[in-house]
Amino acid sequence: MLCSFRNICLIVSIIILTTLQINSQPNVEHKKGNVIFIHPDGTSLAVWNAVRMLYVGPDNKLNWDNLPNMGIYLGHMTNSLTATSNGGGTIHAYGVKVGVEAYGQDDNHQIPTARSGKKMSIIKEAMQSGIKTGLVNSGSIIEPGTGAFVASVNARKEDQEIARQTILSGVDVIMYGGEEWLLPKGVKGFHCEGKRTDGLNLIEEARKLGYEIVYNRDQLLSIGPDVNKLLGIFSEGHTFNDKTEEDQQKENLKNYKANTPTLAEMTQIAIKILSKNNQQFMLVVEEEGTDNFGNKNNAKGMLEALKRADDAIGVAMKYIETNPNTLLITCSDSEAGGMEVVSYTEDYFPFDKPIPKFAPNGSPYDGINGSESFPFRSAPDKFGRTFPFVISWSTTDDVCGSVLVRATGLNSEFVKGTIDNTDIYKYMYLTLFGIMLP
C-alpha cells in the first residue's frame, strides 16, 4: 500500500514538473517561408463542384481538389453573419473582426490593431521586415480583396484614394485593371481617359518610383529578366465584362476582355519576380470575376472565372513542388448568388432543347448562354458519359454559403477543422514570421 502511494506521488510530481517546464519555455519558433494567398471571391463548394463537372468531369480532379488540407470557413463579422468583400478583405489583412463597412479600418474608422499587436496589415508588416510583396487582381485596383491589405479608407466608394494608396504602398508587384482611377480627368491613357479630380497622375508617380509599366498580355509576357518592380494596368476597369449573358450577347462581349492576361499568367510572372535570388515573399491574388459574375447570375461567366482561379492555384502548386518552404492557402469570404447545380437525366434536360426559365419554386435557371438556353454538358466521367446540368440561383446578393479553406505547403497541416476568417491571417503570419499567434 505504501509502495502504491509512493508511486502515485512520483507520477504526480513528474506531471507537475513537466507542466511547469512546458509553461516556462519561450514561444516555439517555426520555420519561415513564402505565402501565396489566392482568393476566388464569392465562391463556395457548390461552385467548385460545378466547375469540376464542366471542365474535367465528375470523376476527375481540379487543382483545387488536390490541395490536401482543408477546413470549414466561418465568415461572420462584428455586425453581420455574411461578409462583405471589403470587410472580409480587411479581416484577412489584419486578423481581427470588423464590420460590413470596413475597408482597411476598424468600426471606429481607425487603422485596426492587427492580431500581431501592430497597427498595420500583414503585408505592410512583411514589407517592414524586408519581405517582397505582390498584389494581383483580375478586377479594378479599387477591389478590396487585395486593396484592403494596403489601403485604409472611410468608405468603399473612395475609389481615388484606394488607388492612390495602392500605387504608393511600395508593394513590389501590382497587377490590376482600373486605369480610370490612375489618371486625371482629361488625360488619355492606354485604355481610357482618367477620372481623377485631384490632378494626380499615378502612372507617372509609379514610373518615378521605379516600376516597369505594362498594359496588356503581350507586354506582360515580354518583360525582361531584370524587372524588380512591376505595375500592370490591363483595363480601364475590370479585365472582365461583368454583365448578364443576355446583355453580353446584345453587346457582342465575351466574359474576359481581349489581350488581358489570365490570373494564372499574372500569378506566374509575380512569383518569378518576387522569388528572385530565393527572396522571401508574400503574394495576394484575387479572381474578382467569380464574385461579379455570381452577383449578375451569369453562370457561364462565374464558371470560367473560377476555372481561371483554379489555373492560378495550379501555378502556385507547381512552384511549391520545388519550393516547399511556401504556404499556398485559398478561400473566399462569402458566396455570390447562391449557385446550385441541378442535374437529372437527359430526358429531363435534353441537350438540344432550351431549359425552363424557372425551377418549380420560382428560382431562375441558367444554361450555357443564360436563361432559356441549352443545358450545360459535363465533361466525360470515367466511363465516357456526359451529363446535362443547369445552374439554379437563389439570389443576386452575397450569402454565407459553404466556403472551404484549402492549403498545401509549409504549415498547411494547421488548416483543418473549423476555421474562423481571422485565422487566415494567423496561418499567413506563422509562415512569414515563424510565430504562432494565439
Coordinates of C-alpha atoms in Angstrom, one line a residue:
M1 CA 0.0 0.0 0.0
L2 CA 2.8 2.3 0.9
C3 CA 4.6 1.5 -2.3
S4 CA 1.5 2.3 -4.3
F5 CA 1.2 5.7 -2.6
R6 CA 4.8 6.5 -3.3
N7 CA 4.3 5.6 -7.0
I8 CA 1.3 7.8 -7.2
C9 CA 3.2 10.7 -5.6
L10 CA 6.1 10.2 -8.0
I11 CA 3.7 10.2 -11.1
V12 CA 2.0 13.4 -9.8
S13 CA 5.4 15.1 -9.3
I14 CA 6.5 14.2 -12.8
I15 CA 3.3 15.7 -14.3
I16 CA 3.7 18.9 -12.3
L17 CA 7.3 19.3 -13.2
T18 CA 6.6 18.6 -16.9
T19 CA 3.8 21.1 -17.0
L20 CA 6.0 23.8 -15.3
Q21 CA 8.8 23.1 -17.8
I22 CA 6.4 23.5 -20.8
N23 CA 4.9 26.6 -19.5
S24 CA 8.3 28.2 -18.8
Q25 CA 9.6 27.6 -22.4
P26 CA 9.6 30.5 -24.7
N27 CA 7.3 30.5 -27.8
V28 CA 8.4 27.9 -30.3
E29 CA 9.7 29.5 -33.4
H30 CA 8.5 27.8 -36.6
K31 CA 10.2 27.7 -40.0
K32 CA 9.7 30.8 -42.1
G33 CA 8.8 30.8 -45.7
N34 CA 6.7 32.4 -48.5
V35 CA 3.0 32.9 -48.6
I36 CA 0.7 32.8 -51.6
F37 CA -2.9 33.6 -50.7
I38 CA -5.4 33.1 -53.6
H39 CA -8.9 34.5 -53.1
P40 CA -11.5 33.4 -55.6
D41 CA -14.1 35.9 -54.4
G42 CA -17.7 34.8 -54.0
T43 CA -17.2 31.1 -54.4
S44 CA -18.4 28.1 -52.4
L45 CA -18.3 24.3 -52.6
A46 CA -21.2 24.3 -55.0
V47 CA -19.3 26.5 -57.5
W48 CA -16.2 24.3 -57.3
N49 CA -18.4 21.2 -57.9
A50 CA -19.9 22.9 -61.0
V51 CA -16.5 23.8 -62.4
R52 CA -15.3 20.3 -61.9
M53 CA -18.3 18.8 -63.7
L54 CA -18.0 21.2 -66.6
Y55 CA -14.2 21.3 -67.2
V56 CA -12.8 17.9 -66.1
G57 CA -15.8 15.7 -65.4
P58 CA -17.3 14.3 -62.1
D59 CA -14.6 11.6 -61.7
N60 CA -11.6 13.8 -62.3
K61 CA -9.9 16.5 -60.2
L62 CA -9.2 20.2 -60.4
N63 CA -6.0 21.6 -59.0
W64 CA -8.1 22.8 -56.0
D65 CA -9.2 19.2 -55.4
N66 CA -5.5 18.2 -54.9
L67 CA -4.9 20.6 -52.1
P68 CA -4.5 18.2 -49.2
N69 CA -5.5 20.2 -46.2
M70 CA -8.9 21.9 -45.6
G71 CA -11.3 23.3 -43.1
I72 CA -14.8 24.9 -42.9
Y73 CA -14.6 28.7 -43.1
L74 CA -16.6 30.9 -40.7
G75 CA -17.2 34.2 -42.3
H76 CA -19.2 36.2 -39.8
M77 CA -18.3 39.8 -38.9
T78 CA -18.9 42.1 -35.9
N79 CA -22.4 43.1 -37.2
S80 CA -23.3 40.5 -39.9
L81 CA -23.4 36.8 -40.5
T82 CA -22.5 37.3 -44.1
A83 CA -19.3 39.1 -45.0
T84 CA -18.8 42.0 -47.5
S85 CA -15.8 41.9 -49.8
N86 CA -14.3 45.0 -48.1
G87 CA -14.9 43.7 -44.6
G88 CA -13.7 40.2 -45.4
G89 CA -10.6 41.6 -47.1
T90 CA -9.9 43.7 -44.0
I91 CA -10.2 40.7 -41.7
H92 CA -7.8 38.6 -43.9
A93 CA -5.3 41.5 -43.9
Y94 CA -5.4 42.3 -40.1
G95 CA -6.7 39.1 -38.4
V96 CA -9.3 40.8 -36.4
K97 CA -13.1 41.1 -36.8
V98 CA -14.6 44.3 -38.3
G99 CA -18.0 45.3 -39.6
V100 CA -19.5 45.3 -43.1
E101 CA -18.5 48.9 -43.9
A102 CA -14.8 48.4 -43.1
Y103 CA -12.1 48.9 -45.8
G104 CA -8.7 48.6 -44.1
Q105 CA -10.2 50.2 -41.0
D106 CA -12.0 49.1 -37.8
D107 CA -15.5 50.0 -36.8
N108 CA -14.3 53.3 -35.4
H109 CA -12.7 54.3 -38.8
Q110 CA -9.2 53.7 -37.4
I111 CA -6.5 51.5 -38.8
P112 CA -7.1 48.2 -36.9
T113 CA -4.7 46.8 -34.4
A114 CA -3.8 43.6 -36.1
R115 CA -3.7 40.2 -34.4
S116 CA 0.1 40.7 -34.1
G117 CA -0.5 43.7 -32.0
K118 CA 0.8 46.2 -34.6
K119 CA -1.4 48.8 -36.3
M120 CA -0.6 47.7 -39.8
S121 CA -1.7 45.0 -42.2
I122 CA 0.2 41.8 -42.6
I123 CA 1.6 42.8 -46.0
K124 CA 2.8 46.1 -44.5
E125 CA 4.5 44.3 -41.7
A126 CA 6.1 42.0 -44.2
M127 CA 7.4 45.0 -46.2
Q128 CA 8.8 46.4 -43.0
S129 CA 10.7 43.2 -42.5
G130 CA 12.2 43.3 -45.9
I131 CA 9.9 40.6 -47.4
K132 CA 9.0 41.1 -51.1
T133 CA 5.3 41.6 -51.7
G134 CA 2.8 41.5 -54.6
L135 CA -0.9 42.1 -55.3
V136 CA -2.7 40.6 -58.3
N137 CA -6.3 41.0 -59.2
S138 CA -8.4 40.4 -62.3
G139 CA -10.6 43.3 -61.2
S140 CA -10.0 47.0 -60.8
I141 CA -7.4 48.4 -58.5
I142 CA -10.2 49.5 -56.2
E143 CA -11.2 46.0 -55.3
P144 CA -10.9 45.2 -51.6
G145 CA -9.9 41.6 -51.6
T146 CA -6.4 42.8 -52.3
G147 CA -6.8 46.5 -51.7
A148 CA -7.6 46.2 -48.0
F149 CA -4.1 44.9 -47.5
V150 CA -2.6 48.3 -48.4
A151 CA -5.4 50.9 -48.3
S152 CA -7.4 52.3 -45.4
V153 CA -10.5 54.5 -46.2
N154 CA -13.7 55.5 -44.6
A155 CA -15.9 54.1 -47.3
R156 CA -15.5 51.6 -50.2
K157 CA -16.7 54.2 -52.7
E158 CA -13.5 56.3 -52.2
D159 CA -12.0 55.0 -55.4
Q160 CA -9.4 57.7 -56.0
E161 CA -7.9 57.3 -52.5
I162 CA -7.8 53.5 -52.7
A163 CA -6.0 53.7 -56.0
R164 CA -3.6 56.3 -54.6
Q165 CA -2.7 54.3 -51.5
T166 CA -2.2 51.2 -53.5
I167 CA 0.2 52.7 -56.1
L168 CA 2.2 54.5 -53.3
S169 CA 2.2 51.5 -51.0
G170 CA 5.6 50.3 -52.0
V171 CA 4.4 46.8 -53.0
D172 CA 6.8 45.3 -55.5
V173 CA 4.4 43.8 -58.0
I174 CA 1.0 45.4 -58.6
M175 CA -1.3 44.0 -61.3
Y176 CA -4.9 45.1 -61.8
G177 CA -7.4 46.8 -64.1
G178 CA -8.6 50.3 -63.2
E179 CA -6.6 52.8 -65.3
E180 CA -9.5 55.2 -65.0
W181 CA -8.5 55.8 -61.3
L182 CA -4.8 56.3 -62.1
L183 CA -5.1 59.4 -64.4
P184 CA -6.6 62.9 -64.0
K185 CA -9.7 63.8 -65.9
G186 CA -8.9 64.9 -69.5
V187 CA -5.7 62.8 -69.6
K188 CA -5.9 59.9 -72.1
G189 CA -4.2 56.7 -71.1
F190 CA -3.6 53.4 -72.8
H191 CA -7.1 52.1 -72.2
C192 CA -9.2 55.2 -71.4
E193 CA -9.4 58.7 -70.1
G194 CA -8.8 59.3 -66.4
K195 CA -11.5 60.1 -63.8
R196 CA -9.4 61.6 -61.0
T197 CA -10.4 65.0 -59.8
D198 CA -7.3 65.7 -57.7
G199 CA -4.9 66.1 -60.7
L200 CA -2.7 63.2 -59.7
N201 CA -1.2 61.1 -62.4
L202 CA -0.4 57.9 -60.5
I203 CA 1.1 56.2 -63.5
E204 CA 3.8 58.9 -63.7
E205 CA 4.2 58.6 -59.9
A206 CA 4.7 54.8 -60.3
R207 CA 7.3 55.4 -63.0
K208 CA 9.2 57.7 -60.7
L209 CA 9.2 55.0 -58.1
G210 CA 10.9 52.7 -60.5
Y211 CA 8.1 50.5 -61.7
E212 CA 8.2 48.9 -65.1
I213 CA 4.7 49.5 -66.5
V214 CA 2.8 47.2 -68.8
Y215 CA -0.7 47.5 -70.2
N216 CA -1.7 44.2 -71.9
R217 CA -0.9 40.5 -72.0
D218 CA 1.6 40.8 -74.8
Q219 CA 3.7 43.4 -72.9
L220 CA 3.4 41.4 -69.7
L221 CA 4.7 38.2 -71.2
S222 CA 7.6 40.1 -72.9
I223 CA 9.1 41.7 -69.8
G224 CA 12.8 41.3 -69.3
P225 CA 14.6 39.3 -66.5
D226 CA 15.8 42.5 -64.8
V227 CA 12.4 43.8 -63.8
N228 CA 12.1 44.0 -60.0
K229 CA 9.1 46.3 -59.6
L230 CA 6.2 45.9 -61.9
L231 CA 2.9 47.7 -62.4
G232 CA 0.4 46.0 -64.7
I233 CA -2.7 48.0 -65.8
F234 CA -4.7 45.8 -68.0
S235 CA -8.1 47.6 -68.5
E236 CA -10.0 50.8 -67.8
G237 CA -11.9 48.9 -65.1
H238 CA -12.1 45.2 -64.6
T239 CA -10.5 42.8 -67.1
F240 CA -13.9 41.0 -67.5
N241 CA -17.3 42.1 -68.7
D242 CA -19.5 41.6 -65.6
K243 CA -22.9 41.6 -67.3
T244 CA -25.7 39.1 -67.7
E245 CA -25.3 36.6 -70.5
E246 CA -28.2 38.3 -72.3
D247 CA -26.5 41.7 -72.1
Q248 CA -23.2 40.3 -73.2
Q249 CA -24.9 38.8 -76.3
K250 CA -26.6 42.1 -77.1
E251 CA -23.2 43.9 -76.9
N252 CA -21.2 41.1 -78.5
L253 CA -19.0 40.7 -75.4
K254 CA -17.0 37.8 -74.1
N255 CA -16.5 37.1 -70.4
Y256 CA -13.0 38.5 -70.5
K257 CA -11.6 41.3 -72.5
A258 CA -9.2 40.8 -75.4
N259 CA -5.4 40.8 -74.8
T260 CA -5.7 40.8 -71.0
P261 CA -3.6 38.3 -69.1
T262 CA -5.2 35.4 -67.2
L263 CA -4.9 35.2 -63.5
A264 CA -2.5 32.2 -63.9
E265 CA -0.3 34.3 -66.2
M266 CA -0.2 37.2 -63.7
T267 CA 0.5 34.8 -60.8
Q268 CA 3.3 33.1 -62.7
I269 CA 5.0 36.4 -63.5
A270 CA 4.5 37.8 -60.0
I271 CA 6.1 34.7 -58.4
K272 CA 9.0 34.8 -60.9
I273 CA 9.8 38.5 -59.9
L274 CA 9.2 38.1 -56.2
S275 CA 11.2 34.9 -55.8
K276 CA 14.4 36.1 -57.4
N277 CA 17.5 35.0 -55.6
N278 CA 15.4 32.9 -53.2
Q279 CA 13.9 36.0 -51.6
Q280 CA 11.1 35.5 -49.1
F281 CA 7.8 36.9 -50.4
M282 CA 4.1 37.3 -49.9
L283 CA 1.7 37.3 -52.8
V284 CA -2.1 38.0 -52.6
V285 CA -4.1 37.0 -55.6
E286 CA -7.8 37.6 -56.3
E287 CA -10.1 36.4 -59.0
E288 CA -12.8 39.0 -58.8
G289 CA -14.8 37.8 -61.8
T290 CA -16.2 34.9 -59.7
D291 CA -17.9 37.4 -57.4
N292 CA -19.2 39.9 -60.0
F293 CA -20.5 37.2 -62.4
G294 CA -22.2 35.5 -59.5
N295 CA -23.9 38.7 -58.4
K296 CA -25.1 39.1 -62.0
N297 CA -26.3 35.5 -62.0
N298 CA -24.1 34.8 -65.1
A299 CA -23.3 31.1 -64.7
K300 CA -21.1 30.8 -67.8
G301 CA -19.0 33.8 -66.6
M302 CA -18.7 32.6 -63.0
L303 CA -17.6 29.1 -64.0
E304 CA -15.0 30.4 -66.4
A305 CA -13.7 32.8 -63.7
L306 CA -13.3 30.0 -61.2
K307 CA -11.5 27.8 -63.8
R308 CA -9.1 30.7 -64.2
A309 CA -8.6 30.8 -60.4
D310 CA -8.0 27.1 -60.4
D311 CA -5.4 27.5 -63.1
A312 CA -3.6 30.1 -60.9
I313 CA -3.8 27.6 -58.0
G314 CA -2.1 25.1 -60.3
V315 CA 0.7 27.7 -61.0
A316 CA 1.3 28.1 -57.2
M317 CA 1.2 24.3 -56.7
K318 CA 3.9 23.8 -59.4
Y319 CA 6.1 26.4 -57.7
I320 CA 5.7 24.6 -54.3
E321 CA 6.9 21.3 -55.9
T322 CA 10.5 22.8 -56.0
N323 CA 10.0 25.4 -53.2
P324 CA 8.3 23.5 -50.3
N325 CA 9.0 26.4 -47.9
T326 CA 5.9 28.1 -49.3
L327 CA 2.3 28.1 -48.0
L328 CA -0.5 28.2 -50.5
I329 CA -3.8 29.0 -48.9
T330 CA -7.1 29.7 -50.7
C331 CA -10.6 30.6 -49.7
S332 CA -13.3 33.2 -50.4
D333 CA -15.1 35.3 -47.7
S334 CA -18.7 34.6 -48.9
E335 CA -20.7 33.2 -51.8
A336 CA -22.1 35.4 -54.6
G337 CA -25.5 34.5 -55.9
G338 CA -26.2 31.3 -54.1
M339 CA -25.4 29.0 -57.0
E340 CA -26.5 25.3 -57.0
V341 CA -26.2 22.6 -59.7
V342 CA -29.4 20.8 -60.8
S343 CA -28.9 17.7 -62.9
Y344 CA -31.2 14.9 -63.9
T345 CA -31.3 12.6 -66.9
E346 CA -31.2 13.8 -70.4
D347 CA -35.0 13.1 -70.6
Y348 CA -35.4 15.9 -68.1
F349 CA -32.8 18.3 -69.6
P350 CA -32.4 17.4 -73.3
F351 CA -29.1 18.7 -74.8
D352 CA -31.0 20.0 -77.8
K353 CA -33.8 21.8 -76.1
P354 CA -33.8 25.1 -74.1
I355 CA -34.1 24.7 -70.4
P356 CA -37.1 26.1 -68.4
K357 CA -36.8 29.7 -67.3
F358 CA -37.5 28.9 -63.7
A359 CA -37.4 25.9 -61.3
P360 CA -40.8 24.8 -59.8
N361 CA -40.2 27.0 -56.8
G362 CA -39.5 30.1 -59.0
S363 CA -35.7 30.3 -58.7
P364 CA -34.1 31.2 -62.1
Y365 CA -32.3 28.6 -64.2
D366 CA -29.2 29.3 -66.3
G367 CA -27.8 27.2 -69.2
I368 CA -24.8 27.6 -71.4
N369 CA -26.0 31.1 -72.6
G370 CA -28.2 32.2 -69.8
S371 CA -31.9 32.0 -69.3
E372 CA -33.8 29.6 -71.6
S373 CA -30.7 28.4 -73.4
F374 CA -29.4 24.8 -73.8
P375 CA -28.2 23.0 -70.6
F376 CA -24.5 22.7 -69.8
R377 CA -22.8 19.4 -70.8
S378 CA -20.4 18.0 -68.3
A379 CA -17.0 16.7 -69.3
P380 CA -17.0 12.9 -69.5
D381 CA -16.9 10.7 -66.4
K382 CA -14.6 7.7 -66.2
F383 CA -16.9 5.7 -68.4
G384 CA -17.0 8.4 -71.1
R385 CA -20.6 9.5 -70.2
T386 CA -21.6 13.2 -70.2
F387 CA -24.5 14.7 -68.3
P388 CA -26.8 17.7 -68.7
F389 CA -27.0 20.2 -65.8
V390 CA -28.3 23.6 -65.2
I391 CA -27.5 26.3 -62.6
S392 CA -30.1 27.5 -60.2
W393 CA -29.7 30.8 -58.4
S394 CA -31.1 31.8 -55.0
T395 CA -30.2 35.5 -55.0
T396 CA -28.1 38.2 -56.6
D397 CA -26.7 39.1 -53.2
D398 CA -23.8 37.6 -51.2
V399 CA -24.7 34.8 -48.8
C400 CA -22.9 32.8 -46.1
G401 CA -22.7 29.7 -48.3
S402 CA -20.4 26.7 -47.7
V403 CA -16.9 28.2 -48.0
L404 CA -13.9 25.9 -47.6
V405 CA -10.3 26.9 -46.8
R406 CA -7.8 24.7 -48.6
A407 CA -4.0 24.7 -48.4
T408 CA -0.7 22.9 -49.2
G409 CA 2.9 23.5 -48.4
L410 CA 4.6 24.9 -45.4
N411 CA 2.4 24.9 -42.2
S412 CA -0.6 23.7 -44.2
E413 CA -1.2 21.0 -41.7
F414 CA -2.7 23.6 -39.4
V415 CA -5.5 24.1 -41.8
K416 CA -8.2 21.7 -40.6
G417 CA -11.5 21.6 -38.7
T418 CA -13.4 24.8 -38.4
I419 CA -11.5 27.9 -39.3
D420 CA -12.5 31.5 -38.4
N421 CA -11.9 34.1 -41.0
T422 CA -9.4 35.8 -38.7
D423 CA -7.3 32.6 -38.8
I424 CA -6.3 33.1 -42.4
Y425 CA -4.1 35.9 -41.1
K426 CA -2.8 33.6 -38.4
Y427 CA -1.6 30.9 -40.8
M428 CA 0.0 33.5 -43.1
Y429 CA 1.7 35.2 -40.2
L430 CA 3.0 31.9 -38.9
T431 CA 4.6 31.2 -42.3
L432 CA 6.1 34.7 -42.8
F433 CA 7.4 35.3 -39.3
G434 CA 7.7 31.9 -37.7
I435 CA 5.3 32.8 -34.8
M436 CA 2.1 31.1 -34.0
L437 CA -0.2 33.8 -32.7
P438 CA -2.9 32.9 -30.1

